[in-house]
CSV table of C-alpha atoms and ligand atoms in Angstrom, one decimal:
chain,number,residue,atom,x,y,z
A,1,MET,CA,-4.1,-36.9,-3.7
A,2,THR,CA,-5.6,-33.5,-4.5
A,3,ARG,CA,-3.3,-30.5,-5.4
A,4,ILE,CA,-3.7,-26.9,-6.2
A,5,ARG,CA,-2.0,-25.9,-9.8
A,6,LEU,CA,-0.7,-22.6,-9.6
A,7,HIS,CA,-0.9,-20.9,-13.0
A,8,PRO,CA,1.2,-19.7,-14.7
A,9,SER,CA,3.8,-21.5,-13.0
A,10,GLY,CA,2.6,-24.7,-12.7
A,11,ARG,CA,3.8,-25.1,-9.7
A,12,LEU,CA,1.8,-27.5,-7.6
A,13,VAL,CA,0.8,-28.1,-3.9
A,14,GLU,CA,-0.5,-30.5,-2.0
A,15,VAL,CA,-3.3,-30.2,0.0
A,16,GLY,CA,-3.7,-32.0,3.2
A,17,ALA,CA,-7.0,-33.7,4.9
A,18,GLY,CA,-9.7,-31.0,5.4
A,19,ALA,CA,-7.1,-27.8,4.9
A,20,THR,CA,-7.6,-25.0,3.1
A,21,VAL,CA,-6.3,-23.2,-0.3
A,22,LEU,CA,-4.7,-21.0,2.1
A,23,GLU,CA,-3.5,-22.6,4.9
A,24,SER,CA,-2.1,-25.6,2.1
A,25,LEU,CA,-0.4,-22.9,-0.3
A,26,GLU,CA,1.0,-21.3,3.9
A,27,LYS,CA,2.2,-24.7,4.4
A,28,ALA,CA,3.9,-25.2,1.5
A,29,GLY,CA,5.7,-21.1,1.6
A,30,TYR,CA,3.8,-19.0,-0.5
A,31,ALA,CA,2.6,-15.9,0.4
A,32,LEU,CA,-1.1,-15.6,-0.5
A,33,PRO,CA,-2.5,-12.1,0.8
A,34,ASN,CA,-4.8,-12.8,3.9
A,35,ASN,CA,-5.8,-11.0,6.8
A,36,CYS,CA,-8.9,-12.1,8.5
A,37,ARG,CA,-8.8,-15.8,7.6
A,38,ALA,CA,-12.4,-16.5,7.9
A,39,GLY,CA,-14.2,-15.0,4.5
A,40,ALA,CA,-14.6,-11.1,5.9
A,41,CYS,CA,-11.8,-8.7,4.1
A,42,GLY,CA,-11.3,-10.6,0.6
A,43,GLU,CA,-8.0,-10.2,0.9
A,44,CYS,CA,-7.3,-13.6,-0.1
A,45,LYS,CA,-9.6,-13.6,-3.2
A,46,VAL,CA,-8.4,-15.2,-6.2
A,47,LYS,CA,-9.6,-16.6,-9.7
A,48,VAL,CA,-10.3,-20.2,-9.4
A,49,LEU,CA,-9.4,-21.9,-13.7
A,50,GLU,CA,-10.5,-25.2,-13.2
A,51,GLY,CA,-11.6,-27.4,-10.4
A,52,ARG,CA,-14.5,-27.3,-8.1
A,53,PHE,CA,-14.2,-26.7,-4.3
A,54,ASP,CA,-16.4,-25.6,-1.4
A,55,GLN,CA,-16.5,-21.7,-0.5
A,56,GLY,CA,-17.6,-22.1,2.6
A,57,PHE,CA,-19.5,-19.2,4.6
A,58,VAL,CA,-18.3,-15.8,3.7
A,59,MET,CA,-19.6,-12.2,3.7
A,60,ASP,CA,-20.3,-10.9,0.5
A,61,MET,CA,-18.5,-8.1,0.6
A,62,ALA,CA,-16.2,-9.5,0.9
A,63,LEU,CA,-16.9,-11.5,-2.6
A,64,ALA,CA,-19.4,-10.0,-3.9
A,65,PRO,CA,-22.5,-12.9,-6.2
A,66,ASP,CA,-20.4,-11.3,-9.5
A,67,GLU,CA,-17.3,-11.8,-8.9
A,68,ARG,CA,-18.4,-15.5,-7.9
A,69,ARG,CA,-19.7,-15.9,-11.1
A,70,GLN,CA,-16.3,-14.9,-12.7
A,71,GLY,CA,-15.1,-18.0,-11.0
A,72,TYR,CA,-13.3,-15.9,-7.9
A,73,GLY,CA,-12.8,-17.5,-4.3
A,74,LEU,CA,-11.7,-16.3,-0.8
A,75,MET,CA,-8.7,-18.9,-0.5
A,76,CYS,CA,-9.3,-18.9,3.4
A,77,MET,CA,-12.3,-20.3,3.4
A,78,ALA,CA,-12.2,-22.6,0.2
A,79,LYS,CA,-11.0,-26.1,0.1
A,80,PRO,CA,-10.8,-28.6,-2.8
A,81,LEU,CA,-13.5,-31.0,-3.9
A,82,SER,CA,-12.0,-32.4,-7.3
A,83,ASP,CA,-8.7,-33.6,-7.2
A,84,GLU,CA,-7.1,-30.4,-8.8
A,85,LEU,CA,-8.4,-26.6,-8.2
A,86,VAL,CA,-6.2,-24.7,-11.1
A,87,ILE,CA,-5.6,-21.1,-9.3
A,88,GLU,CA,-4.6,-17.7,-11.4
A,89,TRP,CA,-2.2,-16.5,-8.9
A,90,GLY,CA,1.7,-15.3,-9.1
A,91,THR,CA,4.1,-14.9,-11.8
A,92,ALA,CA,5.9,-17.3,-13.5
A,93,ASP,CA,8.2,-18.0,-11.5
A,94,ALA,CA,6.5,-18.2,-8.3
A,95,LYS,CA,8.9,-18.8,-6.0
A,96,PRO,CA,8.0,-20.2,-2.3
A,97,LYS,CA,9.2,-17.0,0.6
A,98,LEU,CA,7.0,-18.0,4.1
A,99,PHE,CA,8.1,-19.8,6.6
A,100,PRO,CA,5.5,-22.7,6.9
A,101,PRO,CA,2.9,-21.8,9.4
A,102,ARG,CA,2.9,-24.7,12.1
A,103,GLU,CA,0.2,-25.4,14.4
A,104,GLY,CA,0.5,-26.5,18.8
A,105,GLN,CA,3.4,-24.4,19.7
A,106,ARG,CA,4.2,-24.3,23.0
A,107,PHE,CA,4.8,-21.3,24.9
A,108,VAL,CA,4.7,-20.0,28.3
A,109,VAL,CA,3.5,-16.1,28.9
A,110,THR,CA,6.9,-14.6,30.9
A,111,ASP,CA,5.6,-11.0,31.1
A,112,ARG,CA,2.3,-9.3,31.2
A,113,ILE,CA,2.5,-5.6,30.9
A,114,VAL,CA,-0.7,-3.4,30.8
A,115,ARG,CA,0.3,-1.0,27.4
A,116,THR,CA,-3.4,1.1,27.5
A,117,PRO,CA,-6.5,1.0,29.5
A,118,ARG,CA,-7.8,-1.9,26.8
A,119,ILE,CA,-4.5,-3.3,25.4
A,120,VAL,CA,-2.3,-5.9,27.2
A,121,GLU,CA,0.9,-7.0,25.8
A,122,LEU,CA,2.1,-10.3,26.5
A,123,ARG,CA,5.4,-11.6,26.6
A,124,LEU,CA,5.6,-15.1,24.9
A,125,ARG,CA,9.0,-17.8,25.1
A,126,PRO,CA,9.2,-20.9,23.3
A,127,LEU,CA,9.9,-23.9,25.1
A,128,ARG,CA,11.4,-25.7,21.9
A,129,ASP,CA,12.0,-24.0,18.7
A,130,ALA,CA,11.5,-20.6,17.8
A,131,MET,CA,8.8,-19.6,15.8
A,132,ARG,CA,10.5,-17.6,12.5
A,133,TYR,CA,8.9,-15.6,11.2
A,134,TRP,CA,9.1,-11.8,9.2
A,135,PRO,CA,8.1,-9.3,11.0
A,136,GLY,CA,4.8,-7.9,10.0
A,137,GLN,CA,3.4,-11.3,10.4
A,138,TYR,CA,0.9,-12.5,13.1
A,139,LEU,CA,-0.6,-15.9,14.8
A,140,MET,CA,-2.9,-16.7,16.0
A,141,LEU,CA,-4.3,-17.0,20.2
A,142,GLY,CA,-7.3,-19.3,21.1
A,143,ASP,CA,-9.0,-22.4,23.2
A,144,PRO,CA,-10.9,-24.0,21.1
A,145,ALA,CA,-11.2,-27.1,22.8
A,146,ALA,CA,-12.3,-24.4,25.5
A,147,GLY,CA,-15.2,-22.7,23.6
A,148,VAL,CA,-11.7,-20.0,23.4
A,149,PRO,CA,-12.6,-19.2,19.5
A,150,LEU,CA,-8.9,-18.4,17.6
A,151,ARG,CA,-8.4,-14.9,16.6
A,152,SER,CA,-5.4,-13.6,15.1
A,153,TYR,CA,-3.1,-11.2,16.4
A,154,SER,CA,0.3,-9.4,15.3
A,155,ILE,CA,3.9,-10.5,16.3
A,156,ALA,CA,5.2,-6.7,18.2
A,157,ASN,CA,8.6,-8.0,18.0
A,158,ALA,CA,11.5,-8.6,15.9
A,159,PRO,CA,13.0,-12.2,15.3
A,160,ARG,CA,15.4,-12.0,18.4
A,161,ASN,CA,17.8,-15.2,19.3
A,162,ASP,CA,15.7,-16.3,22.2
A,163,GLY,CA,12.6,-16.1,20.4
A,164,GLU,CA,10.6,-14.5,22.6
A,165,LEU,CA,7.5,-12.7,21.1
A,166,ALA,CA,5.6,-9.7,21.9
A,167,VAL,CA,1.2,-9.8,21.0
A,168,GLN,CA,-0.8,-6.9,22.0
A,169,ILE,CA,-4.4,-8.2,22.8
A,170,THR,CA,-7.1,-4.8,22.6
A,171,ARG,CA,-10.0,-6.0,25.0
A,172,ALA,CA,-12.7,-6.1,22.5
A,173,ALA,CA,-16.5,-5.7,23.4
A,174,ASP,CA,-17.7,-9.5,23.6
A,175,GLY,CA,-15.2,-10.0,21.8
A,176,LEU,CA,-14.5,-13.8,24.0
A,177,THR,CA,-10.5,-14.2,22.7
A,178,SER,CA,-9.2,-11.6,23.8
A,179,ALA,CA,-11.6,-11.5,27.7
A,180,TRP,CA,-9.3,-15.0,27.8
A,181,ALA,CA,-6.5,-13.8,26.9
A,182,HIS,CA,-6.2,-10.7,29.1
A,183,ASP,CA,-8.0,-12.2,32.3
A,184,THR,CA,-6.2,-15.6,32.1
A,185,LEU,CA,-3.1,-15.6,30.3
A,186,LEU,CA,-1.2,-14.6,33.5
A,187,PRO,CA,2.7,-15.1,33.9
A,188,GLY,CA,3.7,-18.6,34.4
A,189,THR,CA,0.3,-20.2,32.3
A,190,ARG,CA,1.6,-22.1,28.8
A,191,VAL,CA,-0.7,-21.5,25.9
A,192,ALA,CA,-0.4,-22.8,22.7
A,193,VAL,CA,0.3,-21.1,19.3
A,194,ASN,CA,0.0,-21.6,15.1
A,195,GLY,CA,1.9,-19.1,12.7
A,196,PRO,CA,3.3,-17.7,11.4
A,197,TYR,CA,0.3,-15.8,9.1
A,198,GLY,CA,-0.2,-12.7,6.6
A,199,THR,CA,1.8,-11.0,4.2
A,200,PHE,CA,1.9,-7.8,5.9
A,201,ILE,CA,6.1,-7.7,5.4
A,202,GLY,CA,8.4,-5.4,4.3
A,203,ASP,CA,10.7,-6.0,1.9
A,204,PRO,CA,14.6,-6.2,3.1
A,205,SER,CA,16.1,-5.1,-0.3
A,206,VAL,CA,14.3,-1.6,-0.6
A,207,ASP,CA,16.0,1.5,-0.8
A,208,THR,CA,13.3,4.1,-0.1
A,209,PRO,CA,12.2,6.4,2.7
A,210,VAL,CA,9.5,5.1,5.1
A,211,LEU,CA,6.4,6.1,6.0
A,212,CYS,CA,4.2,4.1,8.9
A,213,MET,CA,0.7,5.1,10.1
A,214,ALA,CA,-0.8,3.0,12.7
A,215,ALA,CA,-4.1,3.6,15.0
A,216,GLY,CA,-5.0,1.0,18.3
A,217,SER,CA,-2.8,-2.0,18.5
A,218,GLY,CA,-1.9,-1.5,15.0
A,219,LEU,CA,0.8,-0.4,16.4
A,220,ALA,CA,1.9,-4.1,17.1
A,221,PRO,CA,2.8,-4.8,13.2
A,222,ILE,CA,4.4,-2.0,12.5
A,223,LEU,CA,6.4,-1.8,15.6
A,224,ALA,CA,8.4,-5.0,14.1
A,225,LEU,CA,8.8,-4.1,11.1
A,226,THR,CA,10.0,-0.5,12.6
A,227,GLU,CA,12.0,-2.1,14.4
A,228,ALA,CA,13.9,-4.7,12.0
A,229,ALA,CA,14.5,-1.9,9.7
A,230,LEU,CA,16.5,0.2,12.2
A,231,ARG,CA,18.0,-3.0,13.3
A,232,ARG,CA,19.8,-3.5,9.5
A,233,SER,CA,21.0,0.3,9.9
A,234,TYR,CA,18.4,1.5,7.7
A,235,ALA,CA,20.0,4.7,6.1
A,236,ASP,CA,17.1,6.5,4.9
A,237,PRO,CA,14.4,8.1,6.7
A,238,VAL,CA,11.2,6.1,9.0
A,239,THR,CA,8.8,7.9,10.2
A,240,LEU,CA,6.3,6.8,12.1
A,241,LEU,CA,2.8,8.3,13.1
A,242,PHE,CA,0.6,7.5,16.0
A,243,SER,CA,-2.8,7.8,16.2
A,244,ALA,CA,-5.2,7.7,19.3
A,245,ALA,CA,-8.2,9.1,20.7
A,246,THR,CA,-6.9,10.1,24.0
A,247,ALA,CA,-3.5,10.3,25.6
A,248,ASP,CA,-3.4,7.5,27.9
A,249,GLU,CA,-4.1,5.3,24.5
A,250,LEU,CA,-0.2,6.5,22.9
A,251,TYR,CA,1.3,3.6,24.1
A,252,ASP,CA,5.1,2.4,24.3
A,253,ARG,CA,6.5,6.7,23.6
A,254,GLY,CA,9.9,5.0,25.8
A,255,LEU,CA,10.7,2.7,23.2
A,256,MET,CA,9.9,5.7,20.8
A,257,ALA,CA,11.9,8.0,22.4
A,258,TRP,CA,15.2,5.7,22.7
A,259,TRP,CA,14.3,5.0,18.7
A,260,GLU,CA,14.7,9.0,18.2
A,261,ALA,CA,18.0,8.9,20.3
A,262,ARG,CA,19.6,6.4,18.8
A,263,HIS,CA,18.4,6.5,15.1
A,264,ARG,CA,19.0,9.8,14.1
A,265,ASN,CA,17.1,8.6,10.3
A,266,PHE,CA,14.0,7.9,13.1
A,267,ARG,CA,10.7,10.6,14.0
A,268,TYR,CA,7.8,9.6,15.8
A,269,ARG,CA,5.1,12.0,15.5
A,270,PRO,CA,1.3,10.8,17.5
A,271,THR,CA,-1.7,12.4,17.1
A,272,LEU,CA,-4.5,12.8,19.3
A,273,THR,CA,-7.9,12.7,17.4
A,274,ARG,CA,-10.2,13.7,21.0
A,275,ALA,CA,-8.0,15.4,22.5
A,276,THR,CA,-6.1,18.5,22.6
A,277,PRO,CA,-2.1,17.0,23.7
A,278,ALA,CA,0.1,18.3,26.4
A,279,ASP,CA,3.0,17.2,24.3
A,280,ALA,CA,4.1,20.1,22.4
A,281,ARG,CA,5.1,17.1,19.6
A,282,ALA,CA,2.6,15.6,19.7
A,283,LEU,CA,-0.5,16.4,16.9
A,284,HIS,CA,-4.0,16.9,16.7
A,285,GLY,CA,-6.5,15.0,14.3
A,286,ARG,CA,-6.4,12.5,12.4
A,287,ILE,CA,-3.4,10.9,10.0
A,288,PRO,CA,-5.4,11.1,6.9
A,289,ALA,CA,-5.8,15.0,7.5
A,290,LEU,CA,-2.8,16.0,8.8
A,291,LEU,CA,-0.8,14.1,6.0
A,292,PRO,CA,-0.4,17.2,3.7
A,293,THR,CA,1.0,19.1,6.4
A,294,LEU,CA,3.5,16.5,7.2
A,295,PHE,CA,5.1,15.3,3.9
A,296,SER,CA,4.8,17.3,-0.1
A,297,ASP,CA,5.0,14.0,-2.0
A,298,LEU,CA,5.6,10.4,-0.9
A,299,ALA,CA,6.5,9.1,-4.9
A,300,ARG,CA,9.5,7.8,-3.3
A,301,HIS,CA,8.4,6.2,0.0
A,302,SER,CA,7.3,3.2,0.6
A,303,VAL,CA,4.1,3.5,3.0
A,304,PHE,CA,2.8,0.7,5.9
A,305,VAL,CA,-0.8,1.3,6.9
A,306,ALA,CA,-2.1,-0.7,9.9
A,307,GLY,CA,-5.5,-0.5,12.1
A,308,SER,CA,-9.2,-0.6,11.7
A,309,PRO,CA,-10.0,-1.0,8.3
A,310,ALA,CA,-11.8,2.6,7.8
A,311,PHE,CA,-8.3,3.7,8.7
A,312,VAL,CA,-6.1,1.6,6.4
A,313,ASP,CA,-8.8,3.0,3.9
A,314,ASP,CA,-8.7,6.8,4.6
A,315,CYS,CA,-4.9,6.9,4.7
A,316,VAL,CA,-4.3,5.2,1.7
A,317,ALA,CA,-6.2,7.6,-0.2
A,318,ALA,CA,-4.0,10.4,1.7
A,319,ALA,CA,-0.9,9.0,0.6
A,320,LYS,CA,-1.9,8.2,-3.3
A,321,SER,CA,-2.9,11.8,-3.4
A,322,LEU,CA,0.9,13.1,-2.7
A,323,GLY,CA,2.0,10.9,-5.2
A,324,ALA,CA,2.9,7.2,-2.9
A,325,GLN,CA,3.0,4.4,-5.4
A,326,PRO,CA,0.4,1.1,-4.9
A,327,GLY,CA,3.4,-1.0,-5.6
A,328,ARG,CA,4.8,0.4,-2.6
A,329,ILE,CA,1.7,0.5,0.2
A,330,HIS,CA,1.4,-2.2,2.7
A,331,THR,CA,-1.7,-2.3,4.3
A,332,GLU,CA,-3.2,-4.9,7.4
A,333,GLY,CA,-6.7,-4.0,8.2
A,334,TYR,CA,-8.3,-5.3,11.4
A,335,PHE,CA,-11.5,-6.9,10.8
A,336,PRO,CA,-13.8,-8.5,13.1
A,337,GLN,CA,-13.7,-12.0,13.1
A,338,SER,CA,-17.0,-13.4,14.1
A,339,PRO,CA,-17.5,-17.3,13.5
A,340,PRO,CA,-19.8,-17.4,11.3
A,341,GLN,CA,-23.0,-19.1,11.8
A,342,THR,CA,-25.5,-21.3,9.5
A,343,PRO,CA,-24.4,-20.6,5.8
A,344,PRO,CA,-26.8,-19.6,3.4
A,345,ALA,CA,-28.0,-22.4,1.2
A,346,GLY,CA,-26.6,-21.8,-2.6
A,347,GLN,CA,-22.6,-20.6,-1.0
A,348,LEU,CA,-21.3,-23.5,0.2
A,349,LEU,CA,-20.1,-25.1,-3.7
A,350,VAL,CA,-18.3,-23.0,-6.7
A,351,GLN,CA,-17.6,-25.0,-9.4
A,352,ARG,CA,-15.4,-24.0,-12.3
A,353,GLN,CA,-14.5,-25.9,-15.6
A,354,ALA,CA,-12.2,-25.8,-17.3
A,355,PRO,CA,-12.2,-23.7,-20.8
B,401,FES,S1,-11.8,-13.5,3.4
B,401,FES,FE1,-9.6,-14.3,3.1
B,401,FES,S2,-8.2,-13.7,4.8
B,401,FES,FE2,-10.0,-12.9,4.6
């Protein structure tokens, strides 16, 4: 049996046939951070202390040659080759906390709502059990047997009793999966879903003001986190800043208005980056530049940011300059997920020996 040993907790995780380290940890309920699941973002990087693994094809920007030499690996693509792989991850009392993801869960598309010229929202209801997930997590959609690669999409609603999930899908240029979802997942279609995945989740026990910043369909996980917080009568201020290029890319304004009317601690501020807003409440400009005009001190805030990697980086830098604490900043960057082509020679195998 192949297994992963977590250091320093010593906990053991069994590895299924052909599974990556990340998949094995998730199946056991461990929340190893991850995002692209394709060796492109570097979120799942850990140090391998002992054992051999096949790293697969990953990008140098996600795992630099120097980091490889120091023993780091990207666990979303790494498959153990030795009977035991020891990785440095978690605390001494590491405990599982995620719901194990399941593949091939059958859903029916119950509704299809055009949110913007490029974003469509699909409502999916399970044929059997509801998928258990934390707000902020994502699922994977696609039809690999038909040549449509699996892609990750954040779940845009907090868990519901009927198990309905909302996903908001941006039509990407040359995006096979997004075109398939836009054009063929019509109401009534059956679809297989894998999930849940990801660690962009709020801590239900936090007791701080919350600042959420989103751009494009980065709004989706923010919607789920905000809905969950408001639903449990969160008392501290919750502010949502949403950036769009033009007014027709602002969506879910009705829901925002309802939340503002119903929850006095919730504040929504949209901003347009490429057009002058007609709505007096909307702002003009990029969120990182606007942030100091809206907040003087973020030292007590929990900060959630979702959007393109550049948007996330700029928002995080702006939040830190206002005193936001790194331990309270949570991010979800949406990376392009082009499938790897031919692995370069020498990139497949990484080996670490016991010290
Ligand atoms: S590199 Fe592993 S999740 Fe992105």
